[in-house]
C-alpha cells in the first residue's frame, strides 16, 4: 500500500502548475472531485499530509460553498496568496464548466439510449466505491487524534447512522457530533498541557 | 428572460451561496421551490435532468448550478448562476481561513480540527452509502453494482490506479450490461 508522508513538504512551483493540477484533478472527478483530490494532492503531489487534507476538508464543510472548491481556494491561498486562490478556483471550474454547457446544449439526443443509461449506472457505482475507499484511507490518521481512538470510532459510527439512516440535516450533525468531538479533543489537549 | 428577471436570478444565487453549507447540492431543494414552484422558469423534468447531467460530467458538483441557469436563460443565465453561487462563498472562505491560520496554535482551534475529523470520515462513509442506495434498492442491478463497488474499494486500497481509470472501466462495464 502506498504510504503518505506525515507532513507535506512539496509545493507548486508556479501559478501555471497550480492551475494545471486543479484542471487535471477536476476533469478526473466524475461524481465528485474529493476522492481524486485526495489521491492527487496527498498521495501523488505531496502538497498536503493526510491530516492536513482532513483538516482542510473538515473546515471547508463548515463554510458555505462547494467543499472541494473551498479546499482549492485555501490551498491556492496558502501557496500564492489571493492570486493562488483565484488560480486554483479557475483551474477547478473552467474546463468542467465548458464541458457541462456543451453537454447541456446537446442533451436530449442521447438521454434515452440504453447503453448510456448503463454506463451512467456503472460510473455511479464506482463513485460510491471511491468515497468508501477514501474514508478508509483517511481513517488511518485517527490513530494520532487527541480525542482518542475509541471516541473517534464511536463518532464515526454515530455520524454514519445520523446521516445515512436517520437522514438528519447536516447542520445538526456538524453542530451536535462535531461539537461533541470538539469538546472531547479540547478537554484532552488541555489535560495533556497541564501534565507537561 | 427579461433583464429584471436576470437580476432577480443573480440576487437569488448570491443569497443561496451563503446558505450552501455542506455544498451547493444542499440548496437544490430551495432552488427547486423557487425556480420550478414559484416562478415556473423550469419544469420538474428539466430540473432533475440538469442535476443528472452535471453529475455525469467531470468536475465539482456545483456545476449543476450553471446548468440550471443555462436551462432558464441560456448562456447569460449560466454566467449569472456561476458568478452568483461562487462569489459570496469564495470571499467568506478566504477571509475566515486567513483569520484561522493566524491563530492555528490556539488549543480551541486545534481541538476543532481534531474533533471534527471523525465526523468528516463518517460523513464520507454515509455519502458512499447514499450514492449506492439507488442500486441497492433496485433488484435488477443490485448484485452487479455491489460487486463493482466492492471491487472499486479493493482496487483503490491495494493498487495505485487513478480513480478516472476505475470510473472509465465502470462506465464500460455498465454500457455492456454488467451493472
CSV table of C-alpha atoms in Angstrom, one decimal:
chain,number,residue,atom,x,y,z
A,1,UNK,CA,0.0,0.0,0.0
A,2,UNK,CA,1.4,3.4,-0.9
A,3,UNK,CA,2.3,5.5,2.1
A,4,UNK,CA,1.8,9.2,2.6
A,5,UNK,CA,4.3,11.4,4.4
A,6,UNK,CA,3.4,12.6,7.9
A,7,UNK,CA,3.8,16.2,6.9
A,8,UNK,CA,3.7,17.6,3.4
A,9,UNK,CA,6.9,19.3,2.1
A,10,UNK,CA,6.2,19.8,-1.5
A,11,UNK,CA,4.6,22.8,-3.1
A,12,UNK,CA,3.7,24.0,-6.6
A,13,UNK,CA,6.5,26.0,-8.4
A,14,UNK,CA,4.2,28.3,-10.3
A,15,UNK,CA,0.7,29.6,-10.8
A,16,UNK,CA,0.6,27.6,-14.0
A,17,UNK,CA,1.4,24.4,-12.2
A,18,UNK,CA,-1.4,25.2,-9.7
A,19,UNK,CA,-3.9,25.9,-12.5
A,20,UNK,CA,-3.0,22.7,-14.4
A,21,UNK,CA,-3.1,20.5,-11.3
A,22,UNK,CA,-6.6,21.6,-10.4
A,23,UNK,CA,-7.8,21.4,-14.0
A,24,UNK,CA,-6.5,17.8,-14.3
A,25,UNK,CA,-8.0,17.0,-11.0
A,26,UNK,CA,-11.4,18.4,-11.8
A,27,UNK,CA,-11.5,16.6,-15.2
A,28,UNK,CA,-11.0,13.3,-13.5
A,29,UNK,CA,-13.8,13.9,-11.0
A,30,UNK,CA,-16.9,12.1,-12.2
A,31,UNK,CA,-19.5,12.1,-9.4
A,32,UNK,CA,-17.5,14.4,-7.2
A,33,UNK,CA,-13.8,15.5,-7.1
A,34,UNK,CA,-13.0,14.7,-3.5
A,35,UNK,CA,-11.6,11.2,-4.0
A,36,UNK,CA,-9.4,12.4,-6.9
A,37,UNK,CA,-8.3,15.4,-4.9
A,38,UNK,CA,-7.1,13.2,-2.0
A,39,UNK,CA,-5.2,10.9,-4.5
A,40,UNK,CA,-3.5,13.8,-6.4
A,41,UNK,CA,-2.8,16.3,-3.6
A,42,UNK,CA,-1.8,13.9,-0.8
A,43,UNK,CA,-0.6,10.7,-2.3
A,44,UNK,CA,1.0,11.9,-5.6
A,45,UNK,CA,1.9,15.6,-5.3
A,46,UNK,CA,2.5,15.7,-1.5
A,47,UNK,CA,1.2,19.2,-1.2
A,48,UNK,CA,-0.8,18.2,1.9
A,49,UNK,CA,-0.4,15.4,4.5
A,50,UNK,CA,-3.4,13.2,5.3
A,51,UNK,CA,-4.0,15.1,8.5
A,52,UNK,CA,-3.9,18.5,6.7
A,53,UNK,CA,-6.2,17.2,4.0
A,54,UNK,CA,-8.7,16.0,6.6
A,55,UNK,CA,-8.4,19.3,8.5
A,56,UNK,CA,-8.8,21.5,5.4
A,57,UNK,CA,-11.8,19.4,4.3
A,58,UNK,CA,-13.5,19.4,7.7
A,59,UNK,CA,-13.1,23.2,7.8
A,60,UNK,CA,-14.4,23.7,4.3
A,61,UNK,CA,-17.6,21.8,5.3
A,62,UNK,CA,-18.4,24.4,7.9
A,63,UNK,CA,-18.2,27.2,5.4
A,64,UNK,CA,-20.8,27.9,2.7
A,65,UNK,CA,-19.8,27.0,-0.8
A,66,UNK,CA,-18.8,23.8,-2.6
A,67,UNK,CA,-16.4,21.9,-0.3
A,68,UNK,CA,-13.8,20.9,-2.8
A,69,UNK,CA,-13.8,24.4,-4.3
A,70,UNK,CA,-13.3,25.9,-0.9
A,71,UNK,CA,-10.3,23.5,-0.4
A,72,UNK,CA,-8.8,24.6,-3.7
A,73,UNK,CA,-9.2,28.2,-2.6
A,74,UNK,CA,-7.5,27.6,0.8
A,75,UNK,CA,-4.7,25.6,-0.8
A,76,UNK,CA,-4.1,28.2,-3.5
A,77,UNK,CA,-4.1,31.0,-0.9
A,78,UNK,CA,-1.6,29.2,1.2
A,79,UNK,CA,1.0,28.8,-1.6
A,80,UNK,CA,0.5,32.1,-3.6
A,81,UNK,CA,-1.9,34.4,-1.7
A,82,UNK,CA,-5.1,35.6,-3.3
A,83,UNK,CA,-3.6,35.1,-6.8
A,84,UNK,CA,-3.2,31.5,-6.0
A,85,UNK,CA,-6.7,31.2,-4.6
A,86,UNK,CA,-8.2,32.6,-7.8
A,87,UNK,CA,-5.9,30.5,-10.0
A,88,UNK,CA,-7.0,27.3,-8.1
A,89,UNK,CA,-10.6,28.3,-8.4
A,90,UNK,CA,-10.3,28.9,-12.1
A,91,UNK,CA,-8.5,25.6,-12.6
A,92,UNK,CA,-11.2,23.8,-10.8
A,93,UNK,CA,-14.1,25.4,-12.6
A,94,UNK,CA,-13.2,26.5,-16.2
A,95,UNK,CA,-12.8,23.2,-18.0
A,96,UNK,CA,-15.8,21.4,-16.3
A,97,UNK,CA,-18.0,24.4,-16.9
A,98,UNK,CA,-17.2,24.3,-20.6
A,99,UNK,CA,-17.9,20.6,-20.9
A,100,UNK,CA,-21.1,20.6,-18.9
A,101,UNK,CA,-22.5,23.5,-21.0
A,102,UNK,CA,-21.7,21.7,-24.3
A,103,UNK,CA,-23.4,18.6,-22.8
A,104,UNK,CA,-26.5,20.7,-21.7
A,105,UNK,CA,-26.7,22.1,-25.2
A,106,UNK,CA,-26.6,18.7,-26.9
A,107,UNK,CA,-28.6,16.8,-24.2
A,108,UNK,CA,-31.8,15.0,-25.3
A,109,UNK,CA,-30.2,13.4,-28.3
A,110,UNK,CA,-28.7,10.6,-26.2
A,111,UNK,CA,-30.6,10.6,-22.9
A,112,UNK,CA,-32.9,7.7,-23.7
A,113,UNK,CA,-30.1,5.4,-25.0
A,114,UNK,CA,-29.8,2.1,-23.1
A,115,UNK,CA,-26.0,1.9,-23.2
A,116,UNK,CA,-25.7,5.5,-22.0
A,117,UNK,CA,-28.0,4.7,-19.0
A,118,UNK,CA,-25.9,1.5,-18.3
A,119,UNK,CA,-22.7,3.5,-18.4
A,120,UNK,CA,-24.0,6.1,-16.0
A,121,UNK,CA,-25.0,3.3,-13.6
A,122,UNK,CA,-21.6,1.8,-13.8
A,123,UNK,CA,-19.9,5.1,-13.2
A,124,UNK,CA,-22.2,5.8,-10.3
A,125,UNK,CA,-21.3,2.5,-8.6
A,126,UNK,CA,-17.6,3.2,-8.9
A,127,UNK,CA,-18.2,6.7,-7.5
A,128,UNK,CA,-19.7,5.2,-4.4
A,129,UNK,CA,-16.8,2.8,-4.0
A,130,UNK,CA,-14.3,5.7,-4.4
A,131,UNK,CA,-15.9,7.5,-1.5
A,132,UNK,CA,-15.8,4.5,0.8
A,133,UNK,CA,-12.1,3.8,-0.1
A,134,UNK,CA,-11.1,7.4,0.6
A,135,UNK,CA,-12.8,7.3,4.0
A,136,UNK,CA,-11.0,4.1,4.9
A,137,UNK,CA,-7.7,5.5,3.9
A,138,UNK,CA,-8.2,8.8,5.8
A,139,UNK,CA,-9.3,6.9,8.9
A,140,UNK,CA,-5.7,5.8,9.4
A,141,UNK,CA,-4.9,9.3,10.6
A,142,UNK,CA,-7.4,9.0,13.5
A,143,UNK,CA,-4.8,6.9,15.4
A,144,UNK,CA,-2.9,10.0,16.4
A,145,UNK,CA,-6.1,12.0,17.2
A,146,UNK,CA,-6.0,13.7,20.6
A,147,UNK,CA,-9.7,12.8,21.2
A,148,UNK,CA,-8.6,9.1,21.5
A,149,UNK,CA,-9.2,6.2,19.1
A,150,UNK,CA,-12.3,4.8,20.9
A,151,UNK,CA,-14.1,8.1,21.0
A,152,UNK,CA,-13.2,8.7,17.3
A,153,UNK,CA,-14.6,5.3,16.3
A,154,UNK,CA,-17.8,6.0,18.2
A,155,UNK,CA,-18.1,9.4,16.5
A,156,UNK,CA,-17.6,7.8,13.0
A,157,UNK,CA,-20.3,5.3,13.6
A,158,UNK,CA,-22.7,7.8,15.1
A,159,UNK,CA,-22.2,10.1,12.1
A,160,UNK,CA,-22.9,7.4,9.6
A,161,UNK,CA,-26.1,6.4,11.5
A,162,UNK,CA,-27.2,10.1,11.8
A,163,UNK,CA,-26.6,10.8,8.1
A,164,UNK,CA,-27.4,7.6,6.3
A,165,UNK,CA,-30.1,6.1,8.5
A,166,UNK,CA,-31.8,8.9,10.3
A,167,UNK,CA,-31.2,11.4,7.5
A,168,UNK,CA,-30.7,14.3,9.9
A,169,UNK,CA,-29.8,17.8,8.5
A,170,UNK,CA,-26.1,18.3,8.0
A,171,UNK,CA,-26.1,21.4,10.2
A,172,UNK,CA,-27.4,19.3,13.2
A,173,UNK,CA,-24.8,16.7,12.7
A,174,UNK,CA,-21.9,19.2,12.5
A,175,UNK,CA,-23.2,21.1,15.4
A,176,UNK,CA,-24.1,18.1,17.6
A,177,UNK,CA,-21.5,15.4,16.9
A,178,UNK,CA,-18.9,17.9,15.7
A,179,UNK,CA,-19.4,19.9,18.8
A,180,UNK,CA,-19.0,16.8,20.9
A,181,UNK,CA,-15.8,15.8,19.1
A,182,UNK,CA,-14.5,19.4,19.6
A,183,UNK,CA,-15.3,19.4,23.4
A,184,UNK,CA,-13.6,16.0,23.8
A,185,UNK,CA,-10.5,17.0,21.9
A,186,UNK,CA,-10.3,20.3,23.7
A,187,UNK,CA,-10.5,18.6,27.1
A,188,UNK,CA,-7.8,16.1,26.2
A,189,UNK,CA,-5.5,18.7,24.8
A,190,UNK,CA,-5.8,20.8,27.9
A,191,UNK,CA,-5.3,17.9,30.2
A,192,UNK,CA,-2.1,16.9,28.2
A,193,UNK,CA,-0.9,20.5,28.6
A,194,UNK,CA,-1.4,20.6,32.3
A,195,UNK,CA,0.6,17.3,32.7
A,196,UNK,CA,3.5,18.8,30.8
B,1,UNK,CA,-36.0,36.1,-19.7
B,2,UNK,CA,-36.1,39.9,-19.1
B,3,UNK,CA,-33.2,41.9,-17.7
B,4,UNK,CA,-35.1,42.4,-14.4
B,5,UNK,CA,-35.7,38.7,-14.1
B,6,UNK,CA,-32.0,38.1,-14.8
B,7,UNK,CA,-31.1,40.5,-11.9
B,8,UNK,CA,-33.6,38.6,-9.7
B,9,UNK,CA,-31.9,35.4,-10.6
B,10,UNK,CA,-28.5,36.8,-9.8
B,11,UNK,CA,-29.6,38.1,-6.4
B,12,UNK,CA,-31.2,34.7,-5.6
B,13,UNK,CA,-27.9,32.9,-6.3
B,14,UNK,CA,-25.9,35.3,-4.3
B,15,UNK,CA,-28.2,34.6,-1.3
B,16,UNK,CA,-28.1,30.8,-1.9
B,17,UNK,CA,-24.3,30.9,-1.9
B,18,UNK,CA,-24.2,32.0,1.7
B,19,UNK,CA,-26.7,29.2,2.7
B,20,UNK,CA,-24.8,26.4,0.9
B,21,UNK,CA,-23.2,24.9,4.0
B,22,UNK,CA,-22.2,21.4,3.2
B,23,UNK,CA,-22.0,22.1,-0.5
B,24,UNK,CA,-24.1,23.6,-3.3
B,25,UNK,CA,-26.2,20.4,-3.5
B,26,UNK,CA,-27.8,21.2,-0.1
B,27,UNK,CA,-29.5,24.2,-1.7
B,28,UNK,CA,-31.1,22.2,-4.5
B,29,UNK,CA,-34.4,21.8,-2.7
B,30,UNK,CA,-34.6,25.6,-2.2
B,31,UNK,CA,-33.8,26.2,-5.9
B,32,UNK,CA,-36.5,23.8,-6.9
B,33,UNK,CA,-39.0,25.5,-4.7
B,34,UNK,CA,-38.3,29.0,-6.2
B,35,UNK,CA,-37.4,28.3,-9.9
B,36,UNK,CA,-39.9,25.5,-10.5
B,37,UNK,CA,-42.7,26.1,-8.0
B,38,UNK,CA,-42.8,29.9,-7.6
B,39,UNK,CA,-41.5,31.3,-10.9
B,40,UNK,CA,-42.1,28.5,-13.3
B,41,UNK,CA,-38.8,29.2,-15.1
B,42,UNK,CA,-38.2,25.4,-15.3
B,43,UNK,CA,-40.3,22.3,-15.1
B,44,UNK,CA,-39.7,19.2,-12.9
B,45,UNK,CA,-38.1,17.1,-15.7
B,46,UNK,CA,-35.7,19.9,-16.7
B,47,UNK,CA,-34.7,20.4,-13.1
B,48,UNK,CA,-33.9,16.7,-12.5
B,49,UNK,CA,-32.1,16.2,-15.8
B,50,UNK,CA,-30.0,19.3,-15.2
B,51,UNK,CA,-28.7,17.7,-12.0
B,52,UNK,CA,-28.2,14.3,-13.5
B,53,UNK,CA,-26.3,15.9,-16.4
B,54,UNK,CA,-23.9,17.8,-14.1
B,55,UNK,CA,-23.2,14.7,-12.1
B,56,UNK,CA,-22.4,12.7,-15.2
B,57,UNK,CA,-19.9,15.4,-16.3
B,58,UNK,CA,-16.5,15.8,-14.7
B,59,UNK,CA,-15.9,18.4,-12.1
B,60,UNK,CA,-17.3,19.7,-8.8
B,61,UNK,CA,-21.0,19.1,-8.1
B,62,UNK,CA,-21.6,22.8,-8.1
B,63,UNK,CA,-21.6,22.9,-11.9
B,64,UNK,CA,-25.3,21.8,-11.7
B,65,UNK,CA,-26.0,25.4,-10.8
B,66,UNK,CA,-24.8,27.0,-14.2
B,67,UNK,CA,-26.7,24.1,-16.0
B,68,UNK,CA,-29.9,25.3,-14.3
B,69,UNK,CA,-29.0,28.9,-15.2
B,70,UNK,CA,-28.5,27.8,-18.8
B,71,UNK,CA,-31.8,25.9,-19.0
B,72,UNK,CA,-33.6,29.1,-17.7
B,73,UNK,CA,-31.9,31.8,-19.6
B,74,UNK,CA,-29.2,30.5,-22.0
B,75,UNK,CA,-25.5,31.5,-21.7
B,76,UNK,CA,-26.2,34.7,-19.7
B,77,UNK,CA,-28.2,32.6,-17.3
B,78,UNK,CA,-25.3,30.2,-16.9
B,79,UNK,CA,-22.9,33.1,-16.3
B,80,UNK,CA,-25.2,34.8,-13.7
B,81,UNK,CA,-25.6,31.5,-11.9
B,82,UNK,CA,-22.0,30.6,-11.6
B,83,UNK,CA,-20.8,34.0,-10.5
B,84,UNK,CA,-23.7,34.3,-8.1
B,85,UNK,CA,-23.2,31.0,-6.4
B,86,UNK,CA,-19.4,31.3,-6.2
B,87,UNK,CA,-18.7,35.0,-5.3
B,88,UNK,CA,-20.0,35.3,-1.7
B,89,UNK,CA,-18.8,31.9,-0.5
B,90,UNK,CA,-15.3,32.5,-2.1
B,91,UNK,CA,-14.8,35.8,-0.3
B,92,UNK,CA,-16.1,34.3,3.0
B,93,UNK,CA,-13.9,31.2,2.8
B,94,UNK,CA,-10.7,33.3,2.1
B,95,UNK,CA,-11.5,35.7,4.9
B,96,UNK,CA,-12.3,33.0,7.5
B,97,UNK,CA,-9.4,30.7,6.6
B,98,UNK,CA,-6.9,33.5,6.8
B,99,UNK,CA,-8.2,34.5,10.2
B,100,UNK,CA,-7.9,30.9,11.4
B,101,UNK,CA,-4.4,30.5,10.0
B,102,UNK,CA,-3.1,33.3,12.2
B,103,UNK,CA,-4.4,31.5,15.3
B,104,UNK,CA,-3.7,28.0,14.3
B,105,UNK,CA,-1.9,27.0,17.6
B,106,UNK,CA,-4.7,28.1,19.9
B,107,UNK,CA,-5.9,24.9,21.7
B,108,UNK,CA,-9.6,25.6,20.9
B,109,UNK,CA,-8.8,25.7,17.2
B,110,UNK,CA,-6.5,22.6,17.4
B,111,UNK,CA,-9.3,20.8,19.1
B,112,UNK,CA,-11.6,22.0,16.4
B,113,UNK,CA,-9.8,20.1,13.6
B,114,UNK,CA,-9.2,17.0,15.8
B,115,UNK,CA,-12.8,16.8,17.0
B,116,UNK,CA,-14.2,17.2,13.5
B,117,UNK,CA,-12.0,14.6,11.8
B,118,UNK,CA,-14.1,11.5,12.8
B,119,UNK,CA,-17.3,13.3,11.9
B,120,UNK,CA,-15.9,14.1,8.5
B,121,UNK,CA,-14.9,10.5,7.9
B,122,UNK,CA,-18.4,9.3,9.0
B,123,UNK,CA,-19.9,11.8,6.5
B,124,UNK,CA,-17.8,10.3,3.7
B,125,UNK,CA,-18.9,6.8,4.5
B,126,UNK,CA,-22.5,8.0,4.6
B,127,UNK,CA,-22.1,9.7,1.3
B,128,UNK,CA,-20.8,6.4,-0.2
B,129,UNK,CA,-23.8,4.6,1.2
B,130,UNK,CA,-26.3,7.2,-0.1
B,131,UNK,CA,-24.7,7.1,-3.6
B,132,UNK,CA,-25.0,3.3,-3.5
B,133,UNK,CA,-28.6,3.3,-2.3
B,134,UNK,CA,-30.4,3.5,-5.8
B,135,UNK,CA,-28.5,0.3,-6.8
B,136,UNK,CA,-29.2,-1.5,-3.5
B,137,UNK,CA,-32.9,-0.7,-3.8
B,138,UNK,CA,-33.1,-2.0,-7.4
B,139,UNK,CA,-33.1,-5.8,-7.6
B,140,UNK,CA,-32.3,-5.8,-11.3
B,141,UNK,CA,-28.9,-4.0,-10.7
B,142,UNK,CA,-28.2,-4.9,-7.1
B,143,UNK,CA,-25.6,-7.7,-7.5
B,144,UNK,CA,-23.6,-6.1,-10.3
B,145,UNK,CA,-23.5,-2.7,-8.6
B,146,UNK,CA,-22.5,-4.1,-5.2
B,147,UNK,CA,-19.8,-6.2,-6.8
B,148,UNK,CA,-18.5,-3.1,-8.7
B,149,UNK,CA,-18.5,-1.0,-5.5
B,150,UNK,CA,-16.5,-3.7,-3.6
B,151,UNK,CA,-14.0,-4.1,-6.5
B,152,UNK,CA,-13.5,-0.3,-6.5
B,153,UNK,CA,-12.7,-0.2,-2.8
B,154,UNK,CA,-10.2,-3.0,-3.1
B,155,UNK,CA,-8.6,-1.5,-6.2
B,156,UNK,CA,-8.2,1.9,-4.5
B,157,UNK,CA,-6.7,0.5,-1.4
B,158,UNK,CA,-4.4,-2.1,-3.0
B,159,UNK,CA,-3.2,-0.5,-6.2
B,160,UNK,CA,-2.1,2.9,-7.5
B,161,UNK,CA,-4.7,3.0,-10.3
B,162,UNK,CA,-6.1,6.5,-10.8
B,163,UNK,CA,-9.8,7.0,-10.0
B,164,UNK,CA,-10.5,8.0,-13.6
B,165,UNK,CA,-9.4,4.6,-14.8
B,166,UNK,CA,-11.8,2.9,-12.5
B,167,UNK,CA,-14.6,5.3,-13.5
B,168,UNK,CA,-13.9,4.5,-17.2
B,169,UNK,CA,-13.9,0.8,-16.5
B,170,UNK,CA,-17.2,1.1,-14.6
B,171,UNK,CA,-18.7,3.0,-17.5
B,172,UNK,CA,-17.7,0.4,-20.0
B,173,UNK,CA,-18.9,-2.5,-17.7
B,174,UNK,CA,-22.2,-0.6,-17.3
B,175,UNK,CA,-22.6,0.1,-21.0
B,176,UNK,CA,-22.3,-3.6,-21.8
B,177,UNK,CA,-24.9,-4.5,-19.3
B,178,UNK,CA,-22.8,-5.8,-16.4
B,179,UNK,CA,-24.3,-3.5,-13.8
